[in-house]
Each structure stands twice: as C-alpha cells, then as structure tokens.
mmCIF file of C-alpha atoms in Angstrom:
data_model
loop_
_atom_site.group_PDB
_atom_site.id
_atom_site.type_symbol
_atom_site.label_atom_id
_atom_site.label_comp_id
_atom_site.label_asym_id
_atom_site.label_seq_id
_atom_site.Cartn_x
_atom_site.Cartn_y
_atom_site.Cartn_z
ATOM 1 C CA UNK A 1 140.263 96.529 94.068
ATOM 2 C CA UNK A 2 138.097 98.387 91.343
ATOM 3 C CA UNK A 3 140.106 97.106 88.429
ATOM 4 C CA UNK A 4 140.075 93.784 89.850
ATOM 5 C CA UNK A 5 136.447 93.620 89.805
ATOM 6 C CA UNK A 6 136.185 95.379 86.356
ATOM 7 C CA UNK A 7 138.320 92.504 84.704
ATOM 8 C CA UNK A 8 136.189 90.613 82.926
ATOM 9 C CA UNK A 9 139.024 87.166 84.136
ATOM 10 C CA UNK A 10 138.073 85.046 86.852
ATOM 11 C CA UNK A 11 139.508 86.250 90.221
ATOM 12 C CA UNK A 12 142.039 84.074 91.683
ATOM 13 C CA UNK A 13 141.266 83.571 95.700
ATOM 14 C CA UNK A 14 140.902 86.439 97.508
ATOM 15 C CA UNK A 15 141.184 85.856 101.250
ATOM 16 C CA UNK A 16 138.112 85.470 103.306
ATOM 17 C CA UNK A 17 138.800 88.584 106.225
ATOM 18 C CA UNK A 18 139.611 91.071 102.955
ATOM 19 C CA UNK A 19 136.052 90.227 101.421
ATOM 20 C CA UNK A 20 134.446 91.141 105.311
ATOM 21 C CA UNK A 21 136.220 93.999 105.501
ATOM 22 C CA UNK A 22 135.038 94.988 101.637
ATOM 23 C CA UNK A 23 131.785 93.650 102.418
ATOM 24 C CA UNK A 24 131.514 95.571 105.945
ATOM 25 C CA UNK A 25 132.565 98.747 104.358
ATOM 26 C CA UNK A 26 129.977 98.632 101.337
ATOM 27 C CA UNK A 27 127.050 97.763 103.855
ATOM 28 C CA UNK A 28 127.680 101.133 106.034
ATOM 29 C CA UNK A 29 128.082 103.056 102.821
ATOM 30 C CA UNK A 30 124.386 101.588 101.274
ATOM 31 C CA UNK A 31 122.828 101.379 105.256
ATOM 32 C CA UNK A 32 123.723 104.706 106.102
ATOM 33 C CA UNK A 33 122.298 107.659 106.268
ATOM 34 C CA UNK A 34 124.026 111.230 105.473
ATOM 35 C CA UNK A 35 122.462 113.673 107.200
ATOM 36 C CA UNK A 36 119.925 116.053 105.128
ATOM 37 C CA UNK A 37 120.857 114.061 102.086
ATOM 38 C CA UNK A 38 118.770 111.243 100.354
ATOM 39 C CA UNK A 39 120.382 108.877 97.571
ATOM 40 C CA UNK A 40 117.380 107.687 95.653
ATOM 41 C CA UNK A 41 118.191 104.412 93.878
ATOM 42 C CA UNK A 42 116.270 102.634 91.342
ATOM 43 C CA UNK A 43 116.140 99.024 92.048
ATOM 44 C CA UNK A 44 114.288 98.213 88.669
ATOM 45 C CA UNK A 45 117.097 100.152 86.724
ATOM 46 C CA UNK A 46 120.153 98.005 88.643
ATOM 47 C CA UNK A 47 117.842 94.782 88.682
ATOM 48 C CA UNK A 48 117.864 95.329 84.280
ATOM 49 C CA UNK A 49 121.637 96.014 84.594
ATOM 50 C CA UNK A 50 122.615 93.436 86.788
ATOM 51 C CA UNK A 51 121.218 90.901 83.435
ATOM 52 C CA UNK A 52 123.994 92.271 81.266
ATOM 53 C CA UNK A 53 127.446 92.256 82.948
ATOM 54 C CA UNK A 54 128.862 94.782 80.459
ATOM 55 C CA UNK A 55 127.120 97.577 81.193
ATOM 56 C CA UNK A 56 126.666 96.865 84.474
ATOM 57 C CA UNK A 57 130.872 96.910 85.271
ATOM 58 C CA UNK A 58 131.053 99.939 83.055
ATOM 59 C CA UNK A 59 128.075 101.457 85.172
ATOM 60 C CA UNK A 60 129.096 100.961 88.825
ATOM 61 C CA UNK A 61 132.634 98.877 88.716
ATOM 62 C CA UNK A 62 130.703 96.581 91.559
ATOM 63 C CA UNK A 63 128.100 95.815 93.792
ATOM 64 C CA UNK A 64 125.600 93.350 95.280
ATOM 65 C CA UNK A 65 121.837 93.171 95.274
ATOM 66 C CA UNK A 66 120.971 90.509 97.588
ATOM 67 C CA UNK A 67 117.201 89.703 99.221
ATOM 68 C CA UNK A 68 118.197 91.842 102.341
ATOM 69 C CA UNK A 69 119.251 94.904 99.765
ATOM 70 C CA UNK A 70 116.061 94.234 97.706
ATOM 71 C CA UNK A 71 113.751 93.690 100.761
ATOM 72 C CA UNK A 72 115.166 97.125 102.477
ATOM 73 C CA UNK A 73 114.706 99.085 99.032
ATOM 74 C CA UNK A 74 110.907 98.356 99.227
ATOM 75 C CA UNK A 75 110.270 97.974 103.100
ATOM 76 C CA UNK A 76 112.060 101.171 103.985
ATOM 77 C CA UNK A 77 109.799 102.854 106.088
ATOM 78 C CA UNK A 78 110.144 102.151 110.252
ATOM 79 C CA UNK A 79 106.350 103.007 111.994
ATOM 80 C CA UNK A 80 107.721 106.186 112.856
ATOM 81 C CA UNK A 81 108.582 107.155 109.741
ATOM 82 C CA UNK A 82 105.380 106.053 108.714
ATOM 83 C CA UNK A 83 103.574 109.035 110.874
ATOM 84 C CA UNK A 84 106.394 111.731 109.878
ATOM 85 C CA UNK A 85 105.205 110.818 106.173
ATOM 86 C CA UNK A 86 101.966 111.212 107.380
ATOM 87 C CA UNK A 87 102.416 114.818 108.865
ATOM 88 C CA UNK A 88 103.239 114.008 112.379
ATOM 89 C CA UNK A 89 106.321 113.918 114.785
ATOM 90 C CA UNK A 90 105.456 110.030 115.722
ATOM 91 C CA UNK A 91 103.969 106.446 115.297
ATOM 92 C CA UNK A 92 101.055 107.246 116.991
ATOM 93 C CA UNK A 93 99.126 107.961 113.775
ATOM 94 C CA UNK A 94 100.427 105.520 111.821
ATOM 95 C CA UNK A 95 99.418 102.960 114.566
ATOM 96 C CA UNK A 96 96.397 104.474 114.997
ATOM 97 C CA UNK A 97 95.111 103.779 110.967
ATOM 98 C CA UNK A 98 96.171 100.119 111.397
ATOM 99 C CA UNK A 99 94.265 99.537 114.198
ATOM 100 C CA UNK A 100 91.622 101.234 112.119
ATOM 101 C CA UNK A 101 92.262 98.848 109.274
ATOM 102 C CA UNK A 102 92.383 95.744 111.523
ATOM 103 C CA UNK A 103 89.322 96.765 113.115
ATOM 104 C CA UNK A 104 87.354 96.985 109.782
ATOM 105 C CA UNK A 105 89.011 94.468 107.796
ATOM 106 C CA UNK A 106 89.724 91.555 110.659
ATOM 107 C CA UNK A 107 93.221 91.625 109.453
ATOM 108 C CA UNK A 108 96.253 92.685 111.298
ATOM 109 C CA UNK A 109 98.434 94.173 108.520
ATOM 110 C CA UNK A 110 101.305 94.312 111.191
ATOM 111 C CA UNK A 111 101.507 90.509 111.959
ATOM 112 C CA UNK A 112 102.662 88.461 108.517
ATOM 113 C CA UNK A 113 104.676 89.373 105.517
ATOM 114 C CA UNK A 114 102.901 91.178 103.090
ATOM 115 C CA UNK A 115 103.061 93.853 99.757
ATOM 116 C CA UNK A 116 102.724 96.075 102.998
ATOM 117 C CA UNK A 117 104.542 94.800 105.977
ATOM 118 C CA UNK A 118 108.083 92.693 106.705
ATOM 119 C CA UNK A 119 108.408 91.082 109.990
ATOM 120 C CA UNK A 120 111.435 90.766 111.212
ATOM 121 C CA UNK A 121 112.707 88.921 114.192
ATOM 122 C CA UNK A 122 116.354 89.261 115.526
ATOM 123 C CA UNK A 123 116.773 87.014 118.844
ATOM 124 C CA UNK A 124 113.820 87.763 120.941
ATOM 125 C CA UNK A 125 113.059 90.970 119.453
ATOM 126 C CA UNK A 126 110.456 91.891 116.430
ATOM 127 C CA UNK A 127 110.643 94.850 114.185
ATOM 128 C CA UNK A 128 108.581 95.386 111.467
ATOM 129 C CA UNK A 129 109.253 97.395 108.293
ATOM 130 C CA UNK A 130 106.609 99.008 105.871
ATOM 131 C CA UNK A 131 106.341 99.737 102.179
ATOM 132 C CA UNK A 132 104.750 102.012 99.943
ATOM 133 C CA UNK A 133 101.689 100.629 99.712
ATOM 134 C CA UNK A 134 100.989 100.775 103.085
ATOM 135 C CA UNK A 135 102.163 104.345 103.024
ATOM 136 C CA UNK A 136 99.429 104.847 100.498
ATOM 137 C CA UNK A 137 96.659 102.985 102.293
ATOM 138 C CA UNK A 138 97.620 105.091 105.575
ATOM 139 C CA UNK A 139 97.337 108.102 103.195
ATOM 140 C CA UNK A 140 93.986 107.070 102.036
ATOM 141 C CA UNK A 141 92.799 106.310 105.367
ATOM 142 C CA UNK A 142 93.649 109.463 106.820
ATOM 143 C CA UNK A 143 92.047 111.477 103.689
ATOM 144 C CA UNK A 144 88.646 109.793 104.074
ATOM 145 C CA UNK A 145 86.247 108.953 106.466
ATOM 146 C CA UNK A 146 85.333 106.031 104.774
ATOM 147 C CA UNK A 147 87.259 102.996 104.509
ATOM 148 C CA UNK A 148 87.027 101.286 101.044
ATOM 149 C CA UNK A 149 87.916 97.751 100.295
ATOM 150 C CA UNK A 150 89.197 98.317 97.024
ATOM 151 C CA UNK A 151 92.505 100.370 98.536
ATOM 152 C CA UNK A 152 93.856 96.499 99.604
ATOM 153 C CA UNK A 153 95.350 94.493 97.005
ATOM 154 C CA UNK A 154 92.835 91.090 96.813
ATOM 155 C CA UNK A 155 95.642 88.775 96.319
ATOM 156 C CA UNK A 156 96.437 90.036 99.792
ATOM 157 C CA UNK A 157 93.000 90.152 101.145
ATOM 158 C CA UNK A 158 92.964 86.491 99.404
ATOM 159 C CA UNK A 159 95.992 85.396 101.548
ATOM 160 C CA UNK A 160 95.357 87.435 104.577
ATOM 161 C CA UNK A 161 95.147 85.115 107.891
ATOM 162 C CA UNK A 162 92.243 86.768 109.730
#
C-alpha cells in the first residue's frame, strides 16, 4: 500500500471497502490515545508540506488533513481537560471562569463557534471542544482578580452574539 501511494502515477481504482478499511485504520491510529504518551504534531509544518507533493511523499509516504483533522488539532481540549490544565481533577473550574466571563462580558463563549469554542452536535446531543486561547483566557482569569477586556480577541468581541 505504501509504495502505491509513494508512486508519483495515477492510481488505477482501488475498491471502495479497501479505502474504509485504510481509512478506519488511520483514524484510530491519529484519534487515539496511547496511554502516558503524547504525539505532538505540527499542523503548520504538514499544512507547508502538504503544498509540495515531493517532500511531502518522501516525508510521511501518506496521509490526510481534512477540516475534522484540522478542527481537532486546534479544538483539542474537552471542559474537563480544560480544569486538569488548570490544576484541578474536573470541569468545575473551567465552568466556573466561563460563567465568570459570560457574566462580565454578556457573552456566552460556550454557545457559537469561535477562536475559543467548537460546537458540535451529533443527533440530539451537543459537545463542545476548546482551544488554546480559551485555555489562556481561563489561565488569565484564574491568575487575576480582575477581568480585562483586552485578553478577548475584538474580532471576536466584534462578532460575538450577546
């Protein structure tokens, strides 16, 4: 399969249920985790590599980088893991700041797509995924007594449905 993706020919037709069954096996190996191991990927690095298919075969032989890939490499962070990066066992904390933030701002950072929050909704159910940036407004909120306006980005605060 690897040297058939490293020839630089067009494939001939490859039958649908072997591409699911390549497909379903590279998911699980990006999606996940190992225990006590992290695999820290730069995005911007494979985003620059993906422009020149050279280097990019040489690199890696293959691999996709799709929105879901792209959207999970920057909203990786569940609520919980939210508070754990904030020095607790829970969500509570993390909750706790965006109520916070909603309360002082008029915005609820959990309820739209942002630079800080992905909704997601899967049937009837919503999760919601976080990035850095609102691990580093959490931070900042939890350092300081005082909120400051300047820790949200304005083109958010410009968008922001109150």
């Amino acid at each position: 399969v690897f040297k058939a993706f490293e020839s630089p020919e067009n494939l001939s037709p490859i039958p649908a249920n072997i591409l699911r069954v390549i497909l379903s096996r590279s998911y699980e190996l990006v999606r996940t985790d190992i225990p006590r191991k992290n695999l820290e990927v730069n995005f911007d690095f494979l985003q620059k590599k993906l422009k020149d298919q050279e280097n990019f075969a040489d690199l890696f032989g293959f691999t996709t980088l799709n929105v879901g890939s792209e959207e999970s490499a920057i909203y990786k962070y569940s609520i919980t893991e939210l508070g754990v990066k904030l020095g607790t066992t829970s969500w509570h904390i993390a909750h706790r700041l965006m109520e916070s933030l909603r309360f002082k701002t008029g915005i609820d950072f959990k309820k739209q797509d942002s630079i800080y929050c992905k909704v997601n909704k899967n049937n009837n159910t919503v999760y919601r995924s976080y990035s850095d940036d609102m691990l580093e407004l959490l931070k900042k909120m939890q350092g300081e007594e005082n909120y400051n306006p300047s820790w949200i980005d304005s083109e958010f605060l410009k968008n922001a449905k109150k």
